[in-house]
């Protein structure tokens, strides 16, 4: 199938350079099938598949259409046997990149059109460094040499491949992940007289007999990752700090793209910035954070950087954003990437939500395909259970958000400032990141609500762009909608301000207000005015945590009474204000 498809696609590239739906479907099916085979087959079968794919690589054209198929096939055999795959492909790919650079014109690094063969090799290189971390350490000098030679390429597709390679390399070196998905733990290289693999296919394996093998970063891998980060991220930060205004838009975007992908790759190793917790959001006897949060050592040694990269990026990229917005507002792409880096410092701890969604969908498909109705529920083959463990590990990473700190508040205020900027492109990009961070931290909307109210109520001092930005923030997205929050004190302030806003002189502003009102009618559920709990809830809380002390019980009752009185007062004030506006104010 590999031979046939490679011939057909190589011939078809003469007619078209783009893959149609049939090609994409065939590529996905072949990649999925090869991935399943190489993870379960013997070494002899793997060598045959590896040889076919290697020949395909050697004879294929440099078409993007074929590149996607080859990348999928390379990724599949990397999972099956990374040692053998790297042995045959990585040295050859690195040597090919070096030869292209050595025998090309000196302008290849600054040529915006790029070199087709070099770009193709860099994309393949970025796939190869997805291999298991301990297998990559052997090729450390070779890998670093490629990065040193190619890190300043200005061609967009090429530097994106380099940045993607940096991210993949750091994740391979520093993440914990399963390294095999076999159906059985038995040695399938043994003679069939001793063990027949087909007898184990589809069999359920008990959890205590899974024997899952994980990649745990060793000392060499941690050192390699730290060295790589410090070698490549600091020169880029220095370049941006010193020559940002002199750089072209393309050079600036290249530098920011590399910094962003390095941050994505290494931030699981970088601890959160120590900062004081914001404690005045909502009164509570119980802290939102806990000193007893579980902390597990994932590495053979603690990663050592010269400083906390989160605070360095927070400071440097924050200053860079000010410069870009003030002097290079036309460079929307660089501003967008800089905003993403800035928000990463607060909300990213090693995995994105969309990554987990993809993992979970993949798991659900596999679970459905290999479901054995004769076994009943929760009786799955070994590799399906390993997939579930992998998903759960990533879920623990993304659901472990602690409480809001002063650093997080600083990030939110910066994003809010840019979300009401005079340039619409800046506003839109900042709002996307603002909504994400507001969803991550409970009650964090209170950090910006007073600023929004001040602008809405100030008909003379605020300009149209600021008001429009505030209204878009209030409109939110599918997951964040401030006007429907469960807080009577918030509604008491916000609803009248929206009702009496005097800025709806332009059609776009009036349409925004109408959208907010329509969304409010659909999503608003009346919050409870009198909030109380029953004995059953108290017992459940005690079982989950601990019994409250006498002084804590007194404090709890006082807080509850004060909150209920505040709710009653806010509700009455809101109704009176809205009635007054309806009868006495021109709406």
Coordinates of C-alpha atoms in Angstrom, one line a residue:
X1 CA 0.0 0.0 0.0
X2 CA 2.9 2.4 0.8
X3 CA 4.5 1.6 -2.6
X4 CA 1.3 2.0 -4.5
X5 CA 0.2 5.2 -2.8
X6 CA 3.7 6.7 -3.1
X7 CA 3.7 6.1 -6.8
X8 CA 0.2 7.5 -7.4
X9 CA 0.9 10.6 -5.3
X10 CA 4.3 11.2 -6.9
X11 CA 2.7 11.0 -10.4
X12 CA -0.2 13.1 -9.4
X13 CA 1.9 16.0 -8.1
X14 CA 2.6 16.9 -11.8
X15 CA -1.1 17.7 -12.1
X16 CA -1.8 19.3 -8.8
X17 CA 0.2 20.4 -5.8
X18 CA -2.7 20.3 -3.3
X19 CA -4.2 17.3 -1.7
X20 CA -7.9 16.6 -2.4
X21 CA -10.3 15.0 0.0
X22 CA -9.6 11.5 -1.4
X23 CA -5.9 11.9 -0.9
X24 CA -6.3 13.2 2.6
X25 CA -8.7 10.3 3.5
X26 CA -6.2 7.7 2.1
X27 CA -3.3 9.3 3.9
X28 CA -5.1 9.3 7.2
X29 CA -6.3 5.7 6.9
X30 CA -2.8 4.5 5.9
X31 CA -1.1 6.5 8.7
X32 CA -3.6 5.1 11.2
X33 CA -3.1 1.6 10.0
X34 CA 0.7 1.8 10.0
X35 CA 0.6 3.3 13.5
X36 CA -1.4 0.3 14.8
X37 CA 0.8 -2.2 13.0
X38 CA 4.2 -0.9 14.1
X39 CA 3.1 -0.8 17.8
X40 CA 2.1 -4.4 17.8
X41 CA 4.4 -6.1 15.3
X42 CA 7.7 -8.0 15.6
X43 CA 11.0 -6.3 14.8
X44 CA 11.3 -8.0 11.4
X45 CA 8.0 -6.6 10.3
X46 CA 8.9 -3.2 11.6
X47 CA 12.2 -3.2 9.7
X48 CA 10.3 -4.0 6.5
X49 CA 7.8 -1.1 7.1
X50 CA 10.6 1.2 8.0
X51 CA 12.5 0.4 4.8
X52 CA 9.4 1.1 2.7
X53 CA 8.9 4.5 4.3
X54 CA 12.6 5.3 4.0
X55 CA 12.5 4.5 0.3
X56 CA 9.4 6.6 0.0
X57 CA 11.2 9.5 1.6
X58 CA 14.2 9.1 -0.7
X59 CA 12.2 9.0 -4.0
X60 CA 9.3 11.4 -3.2
X61 CA 9.0 14.9 -4.6
X62 CA 9.0 18.0 -2.4
X63 CA 5.3 18.5 -2.5
X64 CA 3.2 19.7 0.5
X65 CA 0.7 17.1 -0.6
X66 CA 3.2 14.3 0.0
X67 CA 4.8 16.0 3.0
X68 CA 1.6 15.5 5.1
X69 CA 1.5 11.8 4.4
X70 CA 5.2 11.3 5.1
X71 CA 5.0 13.2 8.3
X72 CA 2.2 11.0 9.5
X73 CA 4.1 7.8 8.5
X74 CA 7.3 9.0 10.2
X75 CA 5.3 9.9 13.4
X76 CA 3.8 6.4 13.3
X77 CA 7.1 4.5 13.1
X78 CA 8.7 6.8 15.7
X79 CA 6.1 5.6 18.2
X80 CA 6.8 2.0 17.3
X81 CA 10.6 2.0 17.4
X82 CA 12.2 5.4 17.9
X83 CA 15.8 4.0 18.1
X84 CA 15.7 2.4 14.7
X85 CA 13.8 5.2 13.1
X86 CA 16.2 7.9 14.3
X87 CA 19.2 5.7 13.3
X88 CA 18.2 5.7 9.7
X89 CA 16.5 9.1 9.3
X90 CA 17.8 11.7 11.7
X91 CA 21.6 11.7 10.6
X92 CA 20.6 11.7 7.0
X93 CA 18.1 14.6 7.4
X94 CA 20.6 16.7 9.4
X95 CA 23.3 16.1 6.9
X96 CA 21.0 17.0 4.1
X97 CA 20.1 20.3 5.8
X98 CA 23.8 21.1 6.4
X99 CA 24.6 20.3 2.7
X100 CA 21.8 22.6 1.5
X101 CA 23.1 25.5 3.6
X102 CA 26.8 24.9 2.7
X103 CA 26.2 24.8 -1.0
X104 CA 23.6 27.5 -1.3
X105 CA 23.9 31.2 -1.7
X106 CA 24.5 33.3 1.4
X107 CA 21.1 34.9 0.9
X108 CA 19.2 31.7 1.7
X109 CA 18.7 32.7 5.3
X110 CA 17.2 36.1 4.3
X111 CA 15.3 35.0 1.2
X112 CA 11.6 35.5 1.9
X113 CA 10.8 33.0 -0.9
X114 CA 12.8 30.3 0.9
X115 CA 14.3 27.1 -0.4
X116 CA 11.8 24.3 -1.1
X117 CA 14.1 21.4 -0.3
X118 CA 15.3 23.1 2.9
X119 CA 11.8 23.7 4.1
X120 CA 10.8 20.2 3.4
X121 CA 13.8 18.8 5.3
X122 CA 13.1 21.1 8.3
X123 CA 9.5 19.9 8.5
X124 CA 10.7 16.3 8.5
X125 CA 13.3 17.3 11.1
X126 CA 10.5 18.7 13.3
X127 CA 8.7 15.4 13.2
X128 CA 11.8 13.3 14.0
X129 CA 12.5 15.2 17.2
X130 CA 9.1 14.0 18.5
X131 CA 10.9 10.8 19.4
X132 CA 11.3 9.6 23.0
X133 CA 13.6 12.0 24.9
X134 CA 16.3 9.4 25.9
X135 CA 16.7 8.4 22.2
X136 CA 17.3 12.0 21.2
X137 CA 20.1 12.8 23.7
X138 CA 22.5 10.6 21.6
X139 CA 22.1 13.0 18.7
X140 CA 22.4 16.2 20.8
X141 CA 25.4 17.8 18.9
X142 CA 23.7 17.1 15.6
X143 CA 20.3 18.6 16.7
X144 CA 21.9 21.7 18.2
X145 CA 23.9 22.2 15.0
X146 CA 20.8 22.3 12.9
X147 CA 19.1 24.8 15.2
X148 CA 22.2 27.0 15.2
X149 CA 22.3 27.1 11.4
X150 CA 18.6 27.5 10.8
X151 CA 17.3 29.6 13.7
X152 CA 17.5 32.9 11.8
X153 CA 15.9 31.8 8.6
X154 CA 13.4 34.5 7.5
X155 CA 11.2 32.4 5.3
X156 CA 7.9 31.9 7.1
X157 CA 7.2 28.2 6.5
X158 CA 10.8 27.4 7.3
X159 CA 11.1 29.3 10.6
X160 CA 7.7 27.9 11.7
X161 CA 9.2 24.4 11.1
X162 CA 12.2 25.3 13.2
X163 CA 10.0 26.7 16.0
X164 CA 7.8 23.6 15.9
X165 CA 10.9 21.4 16.1
X166 CA 12.0 23.4 19.2
X167 CA 8.6 22.8 20.9
X168 CA 8.6 19.1 19.9
X169 CA 12.1 18.6 21.2
X170 CA 11.4 20.2 24.6
X171 CA 8.2 18.2 25.1
X172 CA 10.0 14.9 24.1
X173 CA 12.8 15.7 26.6
X174 CA 10.7 17.0 29.6
X175 CA 7.3 15.4 29.5
X176 CA 6.0 12.2 31.2
X177 CA 4.1 10.1 28.7
X178 CA 3.4 6.4 27.9
X179 CA 6.0 5.0 25.5
X180 CA 4.3 1.8 24.3
X181 CA 0.7 0.7 23.6
X182 CA 1.0 -3.0 23.0
X183 CA -1.9 -5.4 23.4
X184 CA 0.2 -7.6 25.6
X185 CA 3.2 -7.4 27.8
X186 CA 4.5 -10.7 26.5
X187 CA 7.6 -10.9 24.3
X188 CA 6.3 -11.2 20.8
X189 CA 9.8 -12.0 19.5
X190 CA 9.5 -15.5 21.0
X191 CA 8.7 -18.5 18.8
X192 CA 5.0 -19.1 18.3
X193 CA 5.4 -22.4 20.1
X194 CA 6.0 -20.4 23.3
X195 CA 3.6 -17.6 22.8
X196 CA 1.1 -16.9 20.0
X197 CA 0.3 -13.1 19.9
X198 CA -3.1 -13.5 18.3
X199 CA -4.4 -15.2 21.4
X200 CA -3.8 -11.9 23.3
X201 CA -5.5 -9.7 20.8
X202 CA -8.6 -8.0 22.1
X203 CA -8.2 -9.5 25.6
X204 CA -9.0 -7.3 28.6
X205 CA -6.1 -6.7 31.0
X206 CA -6.7 -5.9 34.7
X207 CA -5.3 -2.6 36.0
X208 CA -2.8 -4.2 38.3
X209 CA -1.3 -6.1 35.4
X210 CA -1.0 -3.3 32.9
X211 CA 2.7 -2.7 33.5
X212 CA 2.5 0.6 31.7
X213 CA 5.9 2.0 30.7
X214 CA 6.3 5.7 31.0
X215 CA 9.0 8.1 29.7
X216 CA 10.4 9.7 32.9
X217 CA 12.9 12.5 32.0
X218 CA 16.4 11.5 33.2
X219 CA 19.2 13.9 34.2
X220 CA 20.7 14.1 30.7
X221 CA 17.4 15.0 29.2
X222 CA 16.7 17.7 31.8
X223 CA 20.1 19.2 31.2
X224 CA 19.7 19.1 27.5
X225 CA 16.3 20.8 27.7
X226 CA 17.6 23.5 30.0
X227 CA 20.7 24.1 27.9
X228 CA 18.5 24.3 24.7
X229 CA 16.1 26.9 26.3
X230 CA 18.9 29.1 27.6
X231 CA 20.9 28.9 24.3
X232 CA 18.1 30.0 22.1
X233 CA 15.5 32.1 24.0
X234 CA 17.8 34.7 25.6
X235 CA 19.4 35.8 22.4
X236 CA 16.0 36.3 20.9
X237 CA 14.8 38.3 23.9
X238 CA 17.9 40.4 23.8
X239 CA 17.4 41.0 20.0
X240 CA 13.9 42.2 20.6
X241 CA 14.8 44.4 23.5
X242 CA 17.7 46.2 21.7
X243 CA 16.6 46.3 18.1
X244 CA 12.8 45.9 18.0
X245 CA 12.1 49.2 16.2
X246 CA 14.8 48.5 13.7
X247 CA 13.7 45.0 12.8
X248 CA 11.4 44.3 9.8
X249 CA 7.9 42.9 10.5
X250 CA 9.1 39.5 9.2
X251 CA 12.2 39.4 11.5
X252 CA 10.1 40.4 14.5
X253 CA 7.5 37.7 13.8
X254 CA 10.2 35.0 13.4
X255 CA 11.8 35.9 16.7
X256 CA 8.4 36.0 18.6
X257 CA 7.3 32.7 17.0
X258 CA 10.5 31.0 18.2
X259 CA 10.1 32.4 21.7
X260 CA 6.4 31.3 21.9
X261 CA 7.1 27.7 20.8
X262 CA 10.1 27.4 23.2
X263 CA 7.8 28.7 26.0
X264 CA 5.1 26.1 25.1
X265 CA 7.7 23.4 25.1
X266 CA 9.4 24.2 28.4
X267 CA 6.8 25.8 30.7
X268 CA 5.9 22.5 32.3
X269 CA 9.3 22.6 33.9
X270 CA 9.0 26.3 34.9
X271 CA 7.2 26.9 38.3
X272 CA 4.6 29.5 38.8
X273 CA 5.8 32.9 39.8
X274 CA 5.6 33.4 43.6
X275 CA 3.2 36.2 44.2
X276 CA 0.6 37.3 46.8
X277 CA -2.8 35.8 46.5
X278 CA -5.7 38.1 45.6
X279 CA -7.9 37.6 48.6
X280 CA -10.6 40.2 48.3
X281 CA -12.6 38.7 45.4
X282 CA -15.2 36.9 47.4
X283 CA -15.3 36.6 51.2
X284 CA -14.9 33.0 52.3
X285 CA -13.9 31.0 55.4
X286 CA -12.0 28.5 53.2
X287 CA -9.1 29.7 51.0
X288 CA -9.5 29.2 47.3
X289 CA -5.9 27.8 47.2
X290 CA -4.4 25.3 49.5
X291 CA -0.9 24.8 51.0
X292 CA -1.4 21.1 50.7
X293 CA -1.6 21.0 46.9
X294 CA 0.1 17.8 45.8
X295 CA 3.5 18.3 44.2
X296 CA 5.2 15.3 42.5
X297 CA 8.8 15.2 41.4
X298 CA 8.8 14.3 37.7
X299 CA 12.4 14.6 36.9
X300 CA 15.7 12.8 37.9
X301 CA 16.9 16.3 38.9
X302 CA 15.2 19.7 39.4
X303 CA 15.4 21.8 36.2
X304 CA 17.7 24.7 36.7
X305 CA 17.3 27.9 34.8
X306 CA 19.2 31.2 35.5
X307 CA 15.8 32.8 36.4
X308 CA 12.1 32.1 36.3
X309 CA 11.3 32.4 32.6
X310 CA 7.7 33.3 33.3
X311 CA 8.6 36.5 35.1
X312 CA 11.3 37.3 32.4
X313 CA 8.8 36.9 29.6
X314 CA 6.1 38.8 31.6
X315 CA 8.4 41.8 31.9
X316 CA 10.1 41.7 28.5
X317 CA 7.0 40.9 26.4
X318 CA 5.0 43.4 28.4
X319 CA 7.4 46.2 27.4
X320 CA 7.5 44.9 23.9
X321 CA 3.7 45.1 23.6
X322 CA 3.8 48.7 24.6
X323 CA 6.4 49.5 21.9
X324 CA 4.6 47.5 19.2
X325 CA 1.2 49.0 20.0
X326 CA 2.6 52.5 20.1
X327 CA 5.0 52.5 17.2
X328 CA 4.2 49.4 15.0
X329 CA 0.4 49.1 15.2
X330 CA 0.4 47.9 11.6
X331 CA 2.3 44.7 12.6
X332 CA -0.8 42.8 13.7
X333 CA 0.8 39.4 13.4
X334 CA 3.6 40.2 15.9
X335 CA 1.2 41.8 18.3
X336 CA -1.0 38.7 18.2
X337 CA 2.0 36.4 19.0
X338 CA 3.3 38.7 21.7
X339 CA -0.2 38.7 23.4
X340 CA -0.2 34.9 23.3
X341 CA 3.3 34.7 24.9
X342 CA 2.2 37.3 27.6
X343 CA -0.9 35.3 28.5
X344 CA 1.1 32.0 28.6
X345 CA 3.0 33.2 31.7
X346 CA -0.2 33.0 33.7
X347 CA -2.3 30.2 32.3
X348 CA -0.1 27.6 30.6
X349 CA 1.3 24.7 32.6
X350 CA 2.2 22.3 29.8
X351 CA -0.9 21.5 27.8
X352 CA -3.7 23.4 26.0
X353 CA -7.4 22.5 26.3
X354 CA -7.7 21.8 22.6
X355 CA -4.8 19.3 22.9
X356 CA -6.8 17.4 25.6
X357 CA -9.9 17.6 23.4
X358 CA -8.1 15.9 20.6
X359 CA -6.6 13.2 22.8
X360 CA -10.1 12.6 24.3
X361 CA -11.8 12.3 20.9
X362 CA -9.1 9.9 19.8
X363 CA -9.6 7.9 22.9
X364 CA -13.4 7.8 22.4
X365 CA -13.0 6.6 18.8
X366 CA -10.6 3.8 19.8
X367 CA -12.8 2.8 22.7
X368 CA -15.8 2.5 20.5
X369 CA -13.9 0.6 17.8
X370 CA -12.5 -2.0 20.2
X371 CA -15.5 -2.3 22.4
X372 CA -16.3 -5.9 23.2
X373 CA -19.9 -6.2 24.2
X374 CA -19.4 -9.8 25.4
X375 CA -17.1 -8.6 28.1
X376 CA -19.4 -5.9 29.4
X377 CA -18.5 -2.4 30.6
X378 CA -15.0 -1.3 31.5
X379 CA -13.4 -4.4 29.9
X380 CA -11.0 -3.0 27.3
X381 CA -7.8 -4.1 25.6
X382 CA -4.5 -3.0 27.3
X383 CA -3.7 -0.2 24.8
X384 CA -7.1 1.4 25.2
X385 CA -6.7 1.6 29.0
X386 CA -3.2 3.1 28.5
X387 CA -4.8 5.8 26.2
X388 CA -7.2 6.6 29.0
X389 CA -4.3 7.0 31.5
X390 CA -2.6 9.3 29.0
X391 CA -5.7 11.5 28.8
X392 CA -6.1 11.5 32.6
X393 CA -2.5 12.7 33.1
X394 CA -3.1 15.7 30.9
X395 CA -6.4 16.5 32.5
X396 CA -4.6 16.7 35.9
X397 CA -2.3 19.3 34.4
X398 CA -5.0 21.5 33.0
X399 CA -7.4 21.3 36.0
X400 CA -4.8 22.2 38.6
X401 CA -5.2 26.0 38.4
X402 CA -4.5 27.6 41.8
X403 CA -6.0 30.9 43.0
X404 CA -5.6 34.3 41.4
X405 CA -2.4 36.1 42.3
X406 CA -1.1 39.7 41.9
X407 CA 0.9 38.5 38.8
X408 CA -2.3 37.1 37.3
X409 CA -4.1 40.3 38.0
X410 CA -1.3 42.3 36.3
X411 CA -1.8 40.1 33.2
X412 CA -5.5 40.5 33.2
X413 CA -5.3 44.3 33.5
X414 CA -2.7 44.5 30.7
X415 CA -5.0 42.4 28.4
X416 CA -8.0 44.6 29.4
X417 CA -6.0 47.7 28.5
X418 CA -5.3 46.3 25.1
X419 CA -8.9 44.9 24.7
X420 CA -10.2 48.5 24.6
X421 CA -7.4 49.9 22.4
X422 CA -8.2 52.2 19.5
X423 CA -7.1 49.6 16.9
X424 CA -9.7 46.9 16.3
X425 CA -7.1 44.2 15.4
X426 CA -5.3 44.8 18.7
X427 CA -8.7 44.7 20.6
X428 CA -9.8 41.4 19.0
X429 CA -6.6 39.6 19.7
X430 CA -6.4 40.8 23.3
X431 CA -10.0 39.9 24.0
X432 CA -9.4 36.2 22.9
X433 CA -6.6 35.8 25.5
X434 CA -8.6 37.8 28.1
X435 CA -11.6 35.5 27.9
X436 CA -9.4 32.5 28.3
X437 CA -7.7 33.7 31.5
X438 CA -11.1 34.9 32.9
X439 CA -12.4 31.4 32.5
X440 CA -9.4 29.8 34.2
X441 CA -9.6 31.8 37.5
X442 CA -12.7 31.9 39.5
X443 CA -14.2 35.4 40.1
X444 CA -11.3 37.0 38.1
X445 CA -13.9 39.2 36.2
X446 CA -14.0 41.4 39.4
X447 CA -10.5 42.6 38.5
X448 CA -11.8 44.5 35.5
X449 CA -15.5 45.2 36.3
X450 CA -14.8 48.5 38.0
X451 CA -12.8 49.7 35.0
X452 CA -15.7 48.8 32.7
X453 CA -18.3 50.6 34.8
X454 CA -16.1 53.7 35.0
X455 CA -15.9 53.9 31.2
X456 CA -19.6 53.1 30.7
X457 CA -20.6 55.8 33.2
X458 CA -18.2 58.4 31.9
X459 CA -19.9 59.7 28.8
X460 CA -17.5 62.5 28.3
X461 CA -14.1 61.0 29.1
X462 CA -14.4 57.6 27.2
X463 CA -14.0 57.4 23.4
X464 CA -16.0 55.2 21.1
X465 CA -13.3 52.6 20.7
X466 CA -13.0 52.1 24.5
X467 CA -16.8 51.7 24.9
X468 CA -16.9 49.3 22.0
X469 CA -14.1 47.3 23.6
X470 CA -15.9 47.2 26.9
X471 CA -19.1 46.0 25.3
X472 CA -17.3 43.3 23.4
X473 CA -15.8 42.1 26.7
X474 CA -19.3 42.1 28.3
X475 CA -20.6 40.2 25.3
X476 CA -17.9 37.6 25.9
X477 CA -17.8 34.3 24.1
X478 CA -19.5 30.9 24.6
X479 CA -17.9 30.3 28.0
X480 CA -17.5 33.8 29.5
X481 CA -20.5 36.2 30.0
X482 CA -20.1 38.7 32.8
X483 CA -23.7 40.2 32.8
X484 CA -25.1 36.8 33.8
X485 CA -22.8 36.1 36.7
X486 CA -24.3 34.9 40.0
X487 CA -23.7 38.1 42.0
X488 CA -26.4 40.6 42.9
X489 CA -23.8 43.2 43.9
X490 CA -22.4 42.9 40.4
X491 CA -25.8 43.1 38.7
X492 CA -26.7 46.1 40.8
X493 CA -23.8 48.1 39.3
X494 CA -23.7 46.6 35.8
X495 CA -27.3 46.5 34.6
X496 CA -28.1 50.1 35.2
X497 CA -24.9 51.2 33.6
X498 CA -25.8 49.3 30.4
X499 CA -29.3 50.6 30.5
X500 CA -28.4 54.3 30.7
X501 CA -25.3 54.2 28.5
X502 CA -25.2 57.4 26.4
X503 CA -22.7 56.0 23.8
X504 CA -25.2 54.2 21.6
X505 CA -25.0 56.9 18.9
X506 CA -23.4 54.6 16.4
X507 CA -25.1 51.6 14.8
X508 CA -22.3 49.2 15.7
X509 CA -22.5 50.2 19.4
X510 CA -26.3 49.8 19.5
X511 CA -26.1 46.4 17.8
X512 CA -23.6 45.3 20.5
X513 CA -26.0 46.4 23.2
X514 CA -28.8 44.5 21.5
X515 CA -26.6 41.4 21.3
X516 CA -25.8 41.6 25.0
X517 CA -29.5 42.0 25.9
X518 CA -30.5 39.0 23.7
X519 CA -27.8 36.8 25.2
X520 CA -28.8 37.9 28.7
X521 CA -32.4 36.9 28.0
X522 CA -31.3 33.4 26.9
X523 CA -28.6 32.7 29.5
X524 CA -29.6 34.5 32.7
X525 CA -30.8 32.4 35.6
X526 CA -32.0 34.4 38.7
X527 CA -29.4 33.9 41.5
X528 CA -30.6 33.0 44.9
X529 CA -31.1 36.1 47.2
X530 CA -31.1 34.2 50.5
X531 CA -28.2 31.7 50.4
X532 CA -28.2 28.9 52.9
X533 CA -27.0 25.3 53.4
X534 CA -28.6 22.3 55.1
X535 CA -27.1 19.8 57.6
X536 CA -26.5 17.3 54.8
X537 CA -24.2 19.7 53.0
X538 CA -22.3 20.5 56.1
X539 CA -21.7 16.8 56.8
X540 CA -20.5 16.3 53.2
X541 CA -18.1 19.2 53.6
X542 CA -16.7 17.9 56.9
X543 CA -16.0 14.5 55.2
X544 CA -14.2 16.2 52.3
X545 CA -12.2 18.6 54.5
X546 CA -12.4 18.8 58.3
X547 CA -14.8 20.1 60.9
X548 CA -14.7 23.9 61.4
X549 CA -13.5 25.4 64.6
X550 CA -15.8 27.4 66.9
X551 CA -14.4 30.7 65.7
X552 CA -14.7 29.6 62.1
X553 CA -18.3 28.7 62.6
X554 CA -19.0 32.1 64.1
X555 CA -17.2 33.8 61.2
X556 CA -19.1 31.7 58.7
X557 CA -22.5 32.7 60.1
X558 CA -21.5 36.3 60.1
X559 CA -20.3 36.1 56.5
X560 CA -23.5 34.3 55.4
X561 CA -25.7 36.9 57.2
X562 CA -23.8 39.8 55.7
X563 CA -23.9 38.3 52.2
X564 CA -27.7 37.7 52.4
X565 CA -28.3 41.2 53.6
X566 CA -26.1 42.6 50.8
X567 CA -28.0 40.4 48.3
X568 CA -31.4 41.8 49.6
X569 CA -30.1 45.4 49.5
X570 CA -28.6 44.9 46.0
X571 CA -31.8 43.3 44.6
X572 CA -34.0 46.1 46.0
X573 CA -31.6 48.8 44.7
X574 CA -31.5 47.2 41.3
X575 CA -35.3 47.0 41.0
X576 CA -35.7 50.6 42.1
X577 CA -33.0 51.9 39.7
X578 CA -34.4 50.0 36.7
X579 CA -37.9 51.2 37.5
X580 CA -36.7 54.8 37.8
X581 CA -34.8 54.5 34.5
X582 CA -37.8 53.1 32.8
X583 CA -40.2 55.8 33.9
X584 CA -38.0 58.9 34.3
X585 CA -35.1 58.4 31.9
X586 CA -35.1 58.5 28.1
X587 CA -34.0 55.0 27.1

